[in-house]
Amino acid sequence: MSIQSKLIVMLLMSSIVSAAVIAVVAFGTGRELSTVSSARWLTQLRTSQERAIQAEFENLTTSLVSYSSSTIVVAAAQLFTAGFDQLANATIDPEQQLALVDYYTNELIAPTERDTGVKLDIDAVLPSSSAPRYLQTHYTVAAAADGDAATTDDSPEGRAWSAANTRFDGYFRDMVTRFEYRDALLLDAQGNVVYSVNKGFDLGTNIVSGPYRESELHDGYEKALGANALNFAWITDFGRYQPDLGAPTAWMVAPVRSHGETYGVLAVPLPIAKINRVMTFDKDWQQLGLGATTETYLAGPDDLMRSDSRLFLEDPEEYRREAVAAGTASAVVDEAIRLGGTTLVQPVPGAALRAAQRGETGIITAEGYLGMREMQAYAPLTVPDSDLQWSILATKDNSEAFARAAWFTRRIVLTTAAIIFVVCLVSALAARAFVRPIRRLEVGANKISAGDYDVAIPETASGEIGDLAAAFNAMSRSLRIKEELLTEQREENNRLLRSLMPEAVMERYRQGDETIAAEHHDITAIYADIVGLDEVSTELSGDELVEKLNGLVRQFDSAAESLGVERVRTLHNGYLAACGVTTPRLDNVRRTVDFALEMQRIVDRFNGRTGDGVALRAGITTGTAVSGLVGLSSVAYDLWGPAVSLAYQMHSGMPQAGIYVSAGVYEVMGDTREFTPAGTIVVGGSEQQIWRLSERP
């Protein structure tokens, strides 16, 4: 018998049936009245917003038709088209071409990859024909360089287009500012963008065959160009527009026509700011008595918003928390915050939207896109002069929708509190029997929180308690297995750290020391590089070069380990190592010289196997040094100081391959190895004698 059944029996035995019936009836009546009132109000709100947004679309299309049929726009289309055609054979010099490539790389390719992770092919978007290359070089790139979008061009090739731009640019800018468009485009009858207010990446491109032919602008252009009706305008749905770095963009288009002849198409982005002002009541929710949770929004057939979320506009960080908690992917929320709105980003699936998409109108209570139960009034949105299949929803959280019912419920609760108190006393006696197995679970949970994963709860009870005990034991076993896996992972991490730095340094790094450094006296340092490897690399592929270099470095590492020499780092062709840093050694000079000879043998064997003519050039010196970790996101172990600096100077100052040693090394090894003078180097303002190891391995 389940816990719920046992509690019901106890409540029936407590003789409170009459009070419970009264409470239930009163609560149901109050909630029903509150539901009807809220539903009626929310439906009226949705209807009002539907009319307002339809009126806004009508105003926008009327204004666009008025502009597209004006004599000024007709003249502009003719002159811009003529100027564009004159640029068919226009040329730009190599320096301008390089500037255009850099502009695309820095302003389109890099931002797109940073924001979306998509790596664009520059050859796919870079203008390939003369006219767009010329216009974007002289206007797009030039405007970005000097901040003047009204840049002019007086060259013979571009004089006609420049004259049209000087004449009409101010007119179109005034139109863009007045109606809050992000841009305005003129397209000729072949699909070329012959003019753009912003002079962006789409200037001069062909919307039919160019890089942006898959955009909604192409569909709207084809619709407008093929229209035969008078005063025609068309609105497309939202889509990601690549020239605007993927910003959600819907287009309003109208043919530029005069006396029955079509000269092109006028296209402007749908002003989402105006749509949002209507749908968000210009953010005056509280002043209009809409409470803290009421909102209206638009949604498309892809279940994505076509207007902005109220919570996003009020508090983006709170929106982030609630949307992610409700199941929206964090990447989607980050994208909305990056774009500054939820249009075409925030998914709002649900029964209400699906019903609206089927053409139905009504109201239901369901979970909203922020995870709250809410009342939702829905309907399909009809927008003339478009093929938009949008829906409009008005929502209100249940906490507000049923506020009156909650107040009435509190009164009922106070009235029946005395009876329920008696019931609680009776129930408490019986509850002890039920709580006993739960307490065992509590004890087990405390042991797990203390790190004891071997705990097991007796599975003696039946019903839900028995199921819970079984689930608890399964959880305990799972945690024990995961703890073992974490231990293995920690050991693997330690192994990786040991390959990057000495163990003593690793322990300090794991403890969180911000500055890790140590001074070393009487150590021997060697800095070597592989002479001729750069020349060999020109004849190899990347994989072949890395394979050869990796083979050499691995043999160097093996030789260093066998001789007690500690590799510090490798950089390009260079190899820095030292002896006596972590483990002091009395014979560190001899070990380092032997290591250099072994490196020379490794290089000779490499040449014999591959036929390459690379050679080893190394500098060995003894003295003091400082070791430590540097960097934040990419930590590196390194060695500095007089010994390292002198070894590098000796190596870099010798034009020929070979093993060069300082006077200190020569004094120690001069009796056991053959050396010849190799000149001097200047260190700290004084000359020091350098010796070259004569013997070959």
XYZ file of N, CA and C in Angstrom, residues 299-460:
486
model
N 5.810 34.566 -33.209
C 6.593 33.354 -33.434
C 6.385 32.889 -34.861
N 7.435 32.284 -35.440
C 7.374 31.828 -36.814
C 7.103 30.342 -36.923
N 7.039 29.829 -38.134
C 6.763 28.395 -38.336
C 7.888 27.501 -37.855
N 9.080 28.080 -37.624
C 10.198 27.307 -37.095
C 10.225 27.291 -35.572
N 9.158 27.760 -34.934
C 9.020 27.812 -33.465
C 9.969 28.811 -32.825
N 10.535 29.738 -33.584
C 11.426 30.753 -33.034
C 10.706 32.095 -32.964
N 11.104 32.908 -32.000
C 10.487 34.221 -31.815
C 10.722 35.124 -33.021
N 9.758 35.979 -33.279
C 9.909 37.023 -34.293
C 9.841 38.414 -33.647
N 9.872 38.463 -32.326
C 9.997 39.709 -31.574
C 10.769 39.370 -30.312
N 11.064 40.374 -29.490
C 11.948 40.159 -28.352
C 11.181 39.806 -27.090
N 11.828 39.018 -26.255
C 11.260 38.591 -24.978
C 11.231 39.750 -23.987
N 10.155 39.828 -23.209
C 10.053 40.884 -22.196
C 11.169 40.763 -21.168
N 11.393 39.565 -20.649
C 12.416 39.389 -19.617
C 13.795 39.731 -20.161
N 14.049 39.413 -21.434
C 15.340 39.757 -22.028
C 15.541 41.270 -22.020
N 14.499 42.018 -22.367
C 14.621 43.473 -22.409
C 14.738 44.067 -21.009
N 14.110 43.441 -20.019
C 14.146 43.968 -18.658
C 15.440 43.602 -17.943
N 15.879 42.357 -18.063
C 17.050 41.896 -17.315
C 17.689 40.732 -18.077
N 18.661 41.020 -18.950
C 19.270 39.940 -19.748
C 19.873 38.821 -18.908
N 20.477 39.153 -17.769
C 21.093 38.115 -16.947
C 20.037 37.217 -16.307
N 18.922 37.796 -15.873
C 17.837 36.980 -15.336
C 17.236 36.112 -16.436
N 17.136 36.687 -17.634
C 16.665 35.899 -18.778
C 17.591 34.712 -19.025
N 18.907 34.946 -18.954
C 19.860 33.865 -19.168
C 19.610 32.719 -18.172
N 19.478 33.092 -16.893
C 19.298 32.062 -15.867
C 17.996 31.279 -16.070
N 16.907 31.988 -16.298
C 15.612 31.313 -16.406
C 15.492 30.513 -17.695
N 16.002 31.057 -18.800
C 15.896 30.343 -20.074
C 16.708 29.049 -20.043
N 17.930 29.116 -19.509
C 18.762 27.911 -19.422
C 18.119 26.897 -18.474
N 17.597 27.376 -17.343
C 16.946 26.477 -16.385
C 15.721 25.812 -17.008
N 15.061 26.499 -17.954
C 13.863 25.947 -18.595
C 14.187 24.998 -19.732
N 15.473 24.836 -20.058
C 15.856 23.879 -21.089
C 16.409 24.487 -22.358
N 16.445 25.806 -22.469
C 17.050 26.434 -23.636
C 18.558 26.243 -23.577
N 19.165 25.851 -24.684
C 20.611 25.631 -24.714
C 21.344 26.916 -24.375
N 22.423 26.797 -23.596
C 23.185 27.988 -23.212
C 23.759 28.691 -24.429
N 24.101 27.922 -25.488
C 24.615 28.552 -26.708
C 23.559 29.438 -27.346
N 22.298 29.026 -27.291
C 21.199 29.833 -27.844
C 21.048 31.119 -27.045
N 21.116 31.018 -25.717
C 20.990 32.204 -24.871
C 22.154 33.154 -25.113
N 23.370 32.606 -25.230
C 24.537 33.452 -25.511
C 24.384 34.165 -26.849
N 23.811 33.464 -27.835
C 23.601 34.070 -29.152
C 22.600 35.218 -29.055
N 21.535 35.044 -28.265
C 20.546 36.113 -28.103
C 21.186 37.340 -27.464
N 22.015 37.128 -26.446
C 22.664 38.261 -25.779
C 23.656 38.929 -26.712
N 24.359 38.132 -27.534
C 25.304 38.717 -28.488
C 24.581 39.576 -29.521
N 23.424 39.093 -29.992
C 22.680 39.817 -31.019
C 21.845 40.947 -30.437
N 21.648 40.959 -29.124
C 20.865 42.014 -28.502
C 19.369 41.812 -28.613
N 18.911 40.590 -28.844
C 17.485 40.318 -28.943
C 17.234 38.834 -29.125
N 16.009 38.412 -28.905
C 15.654 36.993 -29.016
C 15.020 36.645 -30.353
N 14.891 37.611 -31.255
C 14.295 37.355 -32.557
C 15.121 36.343 -33.332
N 14.456 35.289 -33.819
C 15.056 34.220 -34.606
C 16.083 33.431 -33.806
N 16.028 33.523 -32.481
C 16.979 32.810 -31.629
C 16.246 31.963 -30.592
N 15.352 32.582 -29.821
C 14.701 31.888 -28.714
C 13.582 30.972 -29.209
N 13.681 29.665 -28.948
C 12.590 28.767 -29.320
C 11.432 28.879 -28.338
N 10.206 28.857 -28.874
C 9.002 28.948 -28.028
C 8.006 27.860 -28.435
N 8.432 26.597 -28.474
C 7.500 25.543 -28.880
C 6.438 25.310 -27.811
N 5.363 24.725 -28.185
C 4.306 24.437 -27.224
C 2.986 24.182 -27.926
N 2.026 23.729 -27.139
C 0.724 23.392 -27.702
C 0.019 24.618 -28.266
N 0.166 25.771 -27.620
C -0.499 26.985 -28.097
C 0.030 27.386 -29.466
N 1.358 27.363 -29.640
C 1.933 27.747 -30.925
C 1.539 26.750 -32.017
N 1.557 25.474 -31.681
C 1.170 24.482 -32.691
C -0.279 24.669 -33.126
N -1.145 24.998 -32.179
C -2.544 25.238 -32.537
C -2.675 26.472 -33.422
N -1.941 27.536 -33.099
C -1.984 28.747 -33.924
C -1.456 28.471 -35.326
N -0.409 27.648 -35.419
C 0.139 27.312 -36.733
C -0.849 26.503 -37.569
N -1.775 25.815 -36.902
C -2.832 25.093 -37.637
C -3.993 25.998 -38.010
N -3.879 27.280 -37.651
C -4.937 28.230 -37.972
C -5.982 28.372 -36.907
N -5.737 27.826 -35.724
C -6.715 27.866 -34.651
C -6.495 29.084 -33.759
N -7.540 29.503 -33.076
C -7.509 30.613 -32.123
C -8.095 30.126 -30.807
N -7.447 30.461 -29.693
C -7.973 30.015 -28.420
C -7.064 30.399 -27.274
N -7.259 29.726 -26.129
C -6.472 30.011 -24.936
C -6.317 28.717 -24.142
N -5.085 28.473 -23.656
C -4.813 27.282 -22.857
C -3.871 27.666 -21.723
N -3.693 26.740 -20.785
C -2.688 26.885 -19.733
C -1.615 25.835 -19.972
N -0.374 26.280 -20.111
C 0.727 25.363 -20.413
C 2.023 25.976 -19.907
N 3.105 25.223 -20.064
C 4.424 25.705 -19.651
C 4.980 26.614 -20.730
N 5.489 27.809 -20.323
C 6.052 28.755 -21.274
C 7.515 28.488 -21.551
N 8.108 29.293 -22.424
C 9.497 29.082 -22.822
C 10.483 29.363 -21.691
N 10.033 30.021 -20.603
C 10.880 30.246 -19.437
C 10.608 29.230 -18.333
N 9.854 28.197 -18.651
C 9.638 27.111 -17.710
C 8.533 27.339 -16.701
N 7.784 28.431 -16.799
C 6.706 28.730 -15.844
C 5.360 28.333 -16.439
N 4.477 27.850 -15.581
C 3.114 27.590 -16.017
C 2.423 28.921 -16.255
N 1.764 29.057 -17.401
C 1.164 30.335 -17.748
C -0.074 30.131 -18.596
N -0.901 31.169 -18.612
C -2.087 31.191 -19.468
C -1.659 31.796 -20.810
N -2.019 31.124 -21.922
C -1.555 31.536 -23.247
C -2.741 31.705 -24.187
N -2.898 32.933 -24.693
C -3.906 33.211 -25.723
C -3.184 33.255 -27.065
N -3.683 32.522 -28.053
C -2.946 32.355 -29.299
C -3.869 32.556 -30.496
N -3.235 32.896 -31.616
C -3.972 33.045 -32.873
C -2.962 33.151 -34.005
N -3.329 32.730 -35.217
C -2.451 32.981 -36.366
C -2.472 34.465 -36.712
N -1.353 34.985 -37.195
C -1.263 36.399 -37.558
C -1.315 36.528 -39.073
N -2.278 37.290 -39.535
C -2.415 37.522 -40.970
C -1.764 38.856 -41.324
N -0.750 38.800 -42.208
C -0.045 40.003 -42.650
C -0.211 40.104 -44.160
N -0.988 41.079 -44.649
C -1.148 41.221 -46.103
C 0.199 41.491 -46.781
N 0.248 41.210 -48.080
C 1.436 41.468 -48.897
C 2.645 40.705 -48.351
N 2.457 39.464 -47.929
C 3.571 38.637 -47.451
C 3.112 37.196 -47.445
N 4.085 36.303 -47.316
C 3.758 34.895 -47.119
C 4.142 34.472 -45.709
N 4.108 35.441 -44.783
C 4.491 35.155 -43.407
C 3.482 34.218 -42.760
N 3.981 33.181 -42.148
C 3.139 32.234 -41.424
C 3.434 32.374 -39.926
N 3.212 33.560 -39.426
C 3.521 33.862 -38.034
C 2.294 33.627 -37.153
N 2.576 33.540 -35.876
C 1.522 33.433 -34.865
C 1.751 34.501 -33.814
N 0.705 34.906 -33.142
C 0.798 35.898 -32.068
C 0.285 35.263 -30.783
N 1.040 35.473 -29.692
C 0.681 34.896 -28.409
C 0.711 35.976 -27.335
N -0.262 35.931 -26.444
C -0.296 36.774 -25.245
C -0.278 35.834 -24.043
N 0.669 36.040 -23.130
C 0.838 35.096 -22.022
C 0.882 35.833 -20.690
N 0.551 35.081 -19.635
C 0.591 35.614 -18.278
C 0.802 34.453 -17.321
N 1.798 34.594 -16.424
C 2.084 33.518 -15.483
C 0.869 33.206 -14.618
N 0.734 31.925 -14.278
C -0.381 31.524 -13.420
C -0.358 32.234 -12.066
N 0.864 32.566 -11.612
C 0.959 33.249 -10.315
C 0.197 34.561 -10.323
N 0.163 35.233 -11.479
C -0.604 36.474 -11.594
C -2.023 36.214 -12.076
N -2.156 35.259 -12.997
C -3.484 35.002 -13.565
C -4.461 34.525 -12.492
N -3.958 33.781 -11.523
C -4.833 33.236 -10.486
C -4.565 33.886 -9.134
N -4.161 35.148 -9.149
C -3.864 35.838 -7.890
C -5.105 35.947 -7.010
N -6.256 36.254 -7.617
C -7.486 36.361 -6.829
C -7.873 35.016 -6.231
N -7.706 33.963 -7.010
C -8.018 32.635 -6.487
C -7.097 32.289 -5.329
N -5.833 32.711 -5.414
C -4.899 32.442 -4.328
C -5.319 33.165 -3.048
N -5.777 34.414 -3.215
C -6.236 35.161 -2.037
C -7.432 34.469 -1.378
N -8.377 34.015 -2.218
C -9.550 33.329 -1.696
C -9.147 32.015 -1.016
N -8.160 31.367 -1.589
C -7.687 30.115 -1.009
C -7.100 30.341 0.376
N -6.361 31.424 0.527
C -5.786 31.717 1.845
C -6.883 31.881 2.905
N -7.979 32.517 2.509
C -9.086 32.665 3.459
C -9.658 31.309 3.846
N -9.809 30.425 2.880
C -10.314 29.092 3.152
C -9.364 28.342 4.087
N -8.070 28.503 3.832
C -7.069 27.811 4.641
C -7.147 28.262 6.095
N -7.292 29.581 6.294
C -7.382 30.089 7.669
C -8.625 29.552 8.377
N -9.726 29.436 7.620
C -10.976 28.967 8.211
C -10.876 27.520 8.666
N -10.196 26.708 7.885
C -10.122 25.274 8.193
C -8.851 24.886 8.951
N -8.055 25.888 9.373
C -6.772 25.596 10.019
C -6.947 24.783 11.301
N -7.966 25.099 12.072
C -8.150 24.407 13.350
C -8.420 22.922 13.134
N -9.290 22.619 12.151
C -9.618 21.214 11.886
C -8.383 20.466 11.403
N -7.636 21.107 10.502
C -6.445 20.451 9.951
C -5.395 20.233 11.040
N -5.353 21.156 12.018
C -4.404 20.983 13.119
C -4.682 19.681 13.876
N -5.955 19.414 14.122
C -6.327 18.167 14.799
C -5.926 16.965 13.941
N -6.173 17.083 12.627
C -5.807 15.995 11.720
C -4.301 15.752 11.751
N -3.534 16.819 11.833
C -2.076 16.686 11.874
C -1.616 15.938 13.121
N -2.287 16.225 14.272
C -1.909 15.530 15.494
C -2.133 14.032 15.357
N -3.298 13.686 14.790
C -3.600 12.263 14.608
C -2.617 11.635 13.612
N -2.345 12.367 12.540
C -1.466 11.829 11.497
C -0.039 11.657 12.004
N 0.385 12.539 12.942
C 1.770 12.472 13.431
C 2.073 11.144 14.093
N 1.086 10.587 14.804
C 1.304 9.312 15.476
C 1.565 8.200 14.469
N 0.787 8.220 13.396
C 0.968 7.170 12.386
C 2.197 7.429 11.507
N 2.594 8.705 11.393
C 3.697 9.035 10.481
C 5.031 8.477 10.961
N 5.134 8.240 12.284
C 6.415 7.723 12.793
C 6.792 6.409 12.111
N 5.775 5.599 11.898
C 6.053 4.318 11.250
C 6.566 4.508 9.818
N 6.070 5.566 9.202
C 6.483 5.807 7.809
C 7.840 6.492 7.731
N 8.187 7.276 8.775
C 9.410 8.081 8.724
C 10.652 7.242 8.996
N 10.453 6.102 9.697
C 11.606 5.310 10.125
C 12.520 4.921 8.953
N 12.011 4.359 7.857
C 12.912 4.039 6.733
C 13.502 5.279 6.076
N 12.777 6.384 6.144
C 13.316 7.616 5.555
C 14.514 8.098 6.355
N 14.457 7.921 7.676
C 15.599 8.320 8.505
C 16.844 7.484 8.169
N 16.608 6.203 7.871
C 17.750 5.390 7.456
C 18.368 5.945 6.170
N 17.513 6.382 5.281
C 18.030 7.009 4.057
C 18.805 8.277 4.375
N 18.337 9.041 5.349
C 19.025 10.276 5.743
C 20.421 9.978 6.272
N 20.504 8.943 7.155
C 21.816 8.557 7.687
C 22.756 8.141 6.554
N 22.212 7.353 5.620
C 23.041 6.937 4.488
C 23.508 8.119 3.645
N 22.619 9.093 3.440
C 22.987 10.275 2.653
C 24.089 11.063 3.347
N 24.037 11.164 4.684
C 25.096 11.873 5.413
C 26.437 11.171 5.257
N 26.418 9.828 5.276
C 27.668 9.093 5.087
C 28.251 9.338 3.697
N 27.373 9.362 2.700
C 27.862 9.632 1.338
C 28.448 11.037 1.252
N 27.773 12.015 1.878
C 28.300 13.386 1.841
C 29.653 13.487 2.533
N 29.924 12.555 3.486
C 31.215 12.531 4.167
C 32.266 11.752 3.382
N 31.889 11.171 2.247
C 32.860 10.477 1.408
C 32.819 8.967 1.515
N 31.895 8.405 2.283
C 31.777 6.956 2.424
C 30.783 6.446 1.388
N 31.295 5.899 0.272
C 30.428 5.444 -0.804
C 30.090 3.948 -0.707
N 30.518 3.288 0.367
C 30.228 1.871 0.538
C 28.933 1.643 1.313
N 28.227 2.700 1.658
C 27.008 2.564 2.449
C 25.921 1.877 1.606
N 25.119 1.058 2.267
C 23.997 0.380 1.612
C 22.810 0.392 2.567
N 21.631 0.666 2.031
C 20.409 0.739 2.833
C 19.647 -0.578 2.684
N 19.199 -1.159 3.780
C 18.393 -2.392 3.656
C 17.115 -2.131 2.865
N 16.852 -2.960 1.910
C 15.685 -2.796 1.047
C 14.542 -3.667 1.577
N 14.120 -3.371 2.808
C 13.097 -4.182 3.469
C 11.692 -3.637 3.254
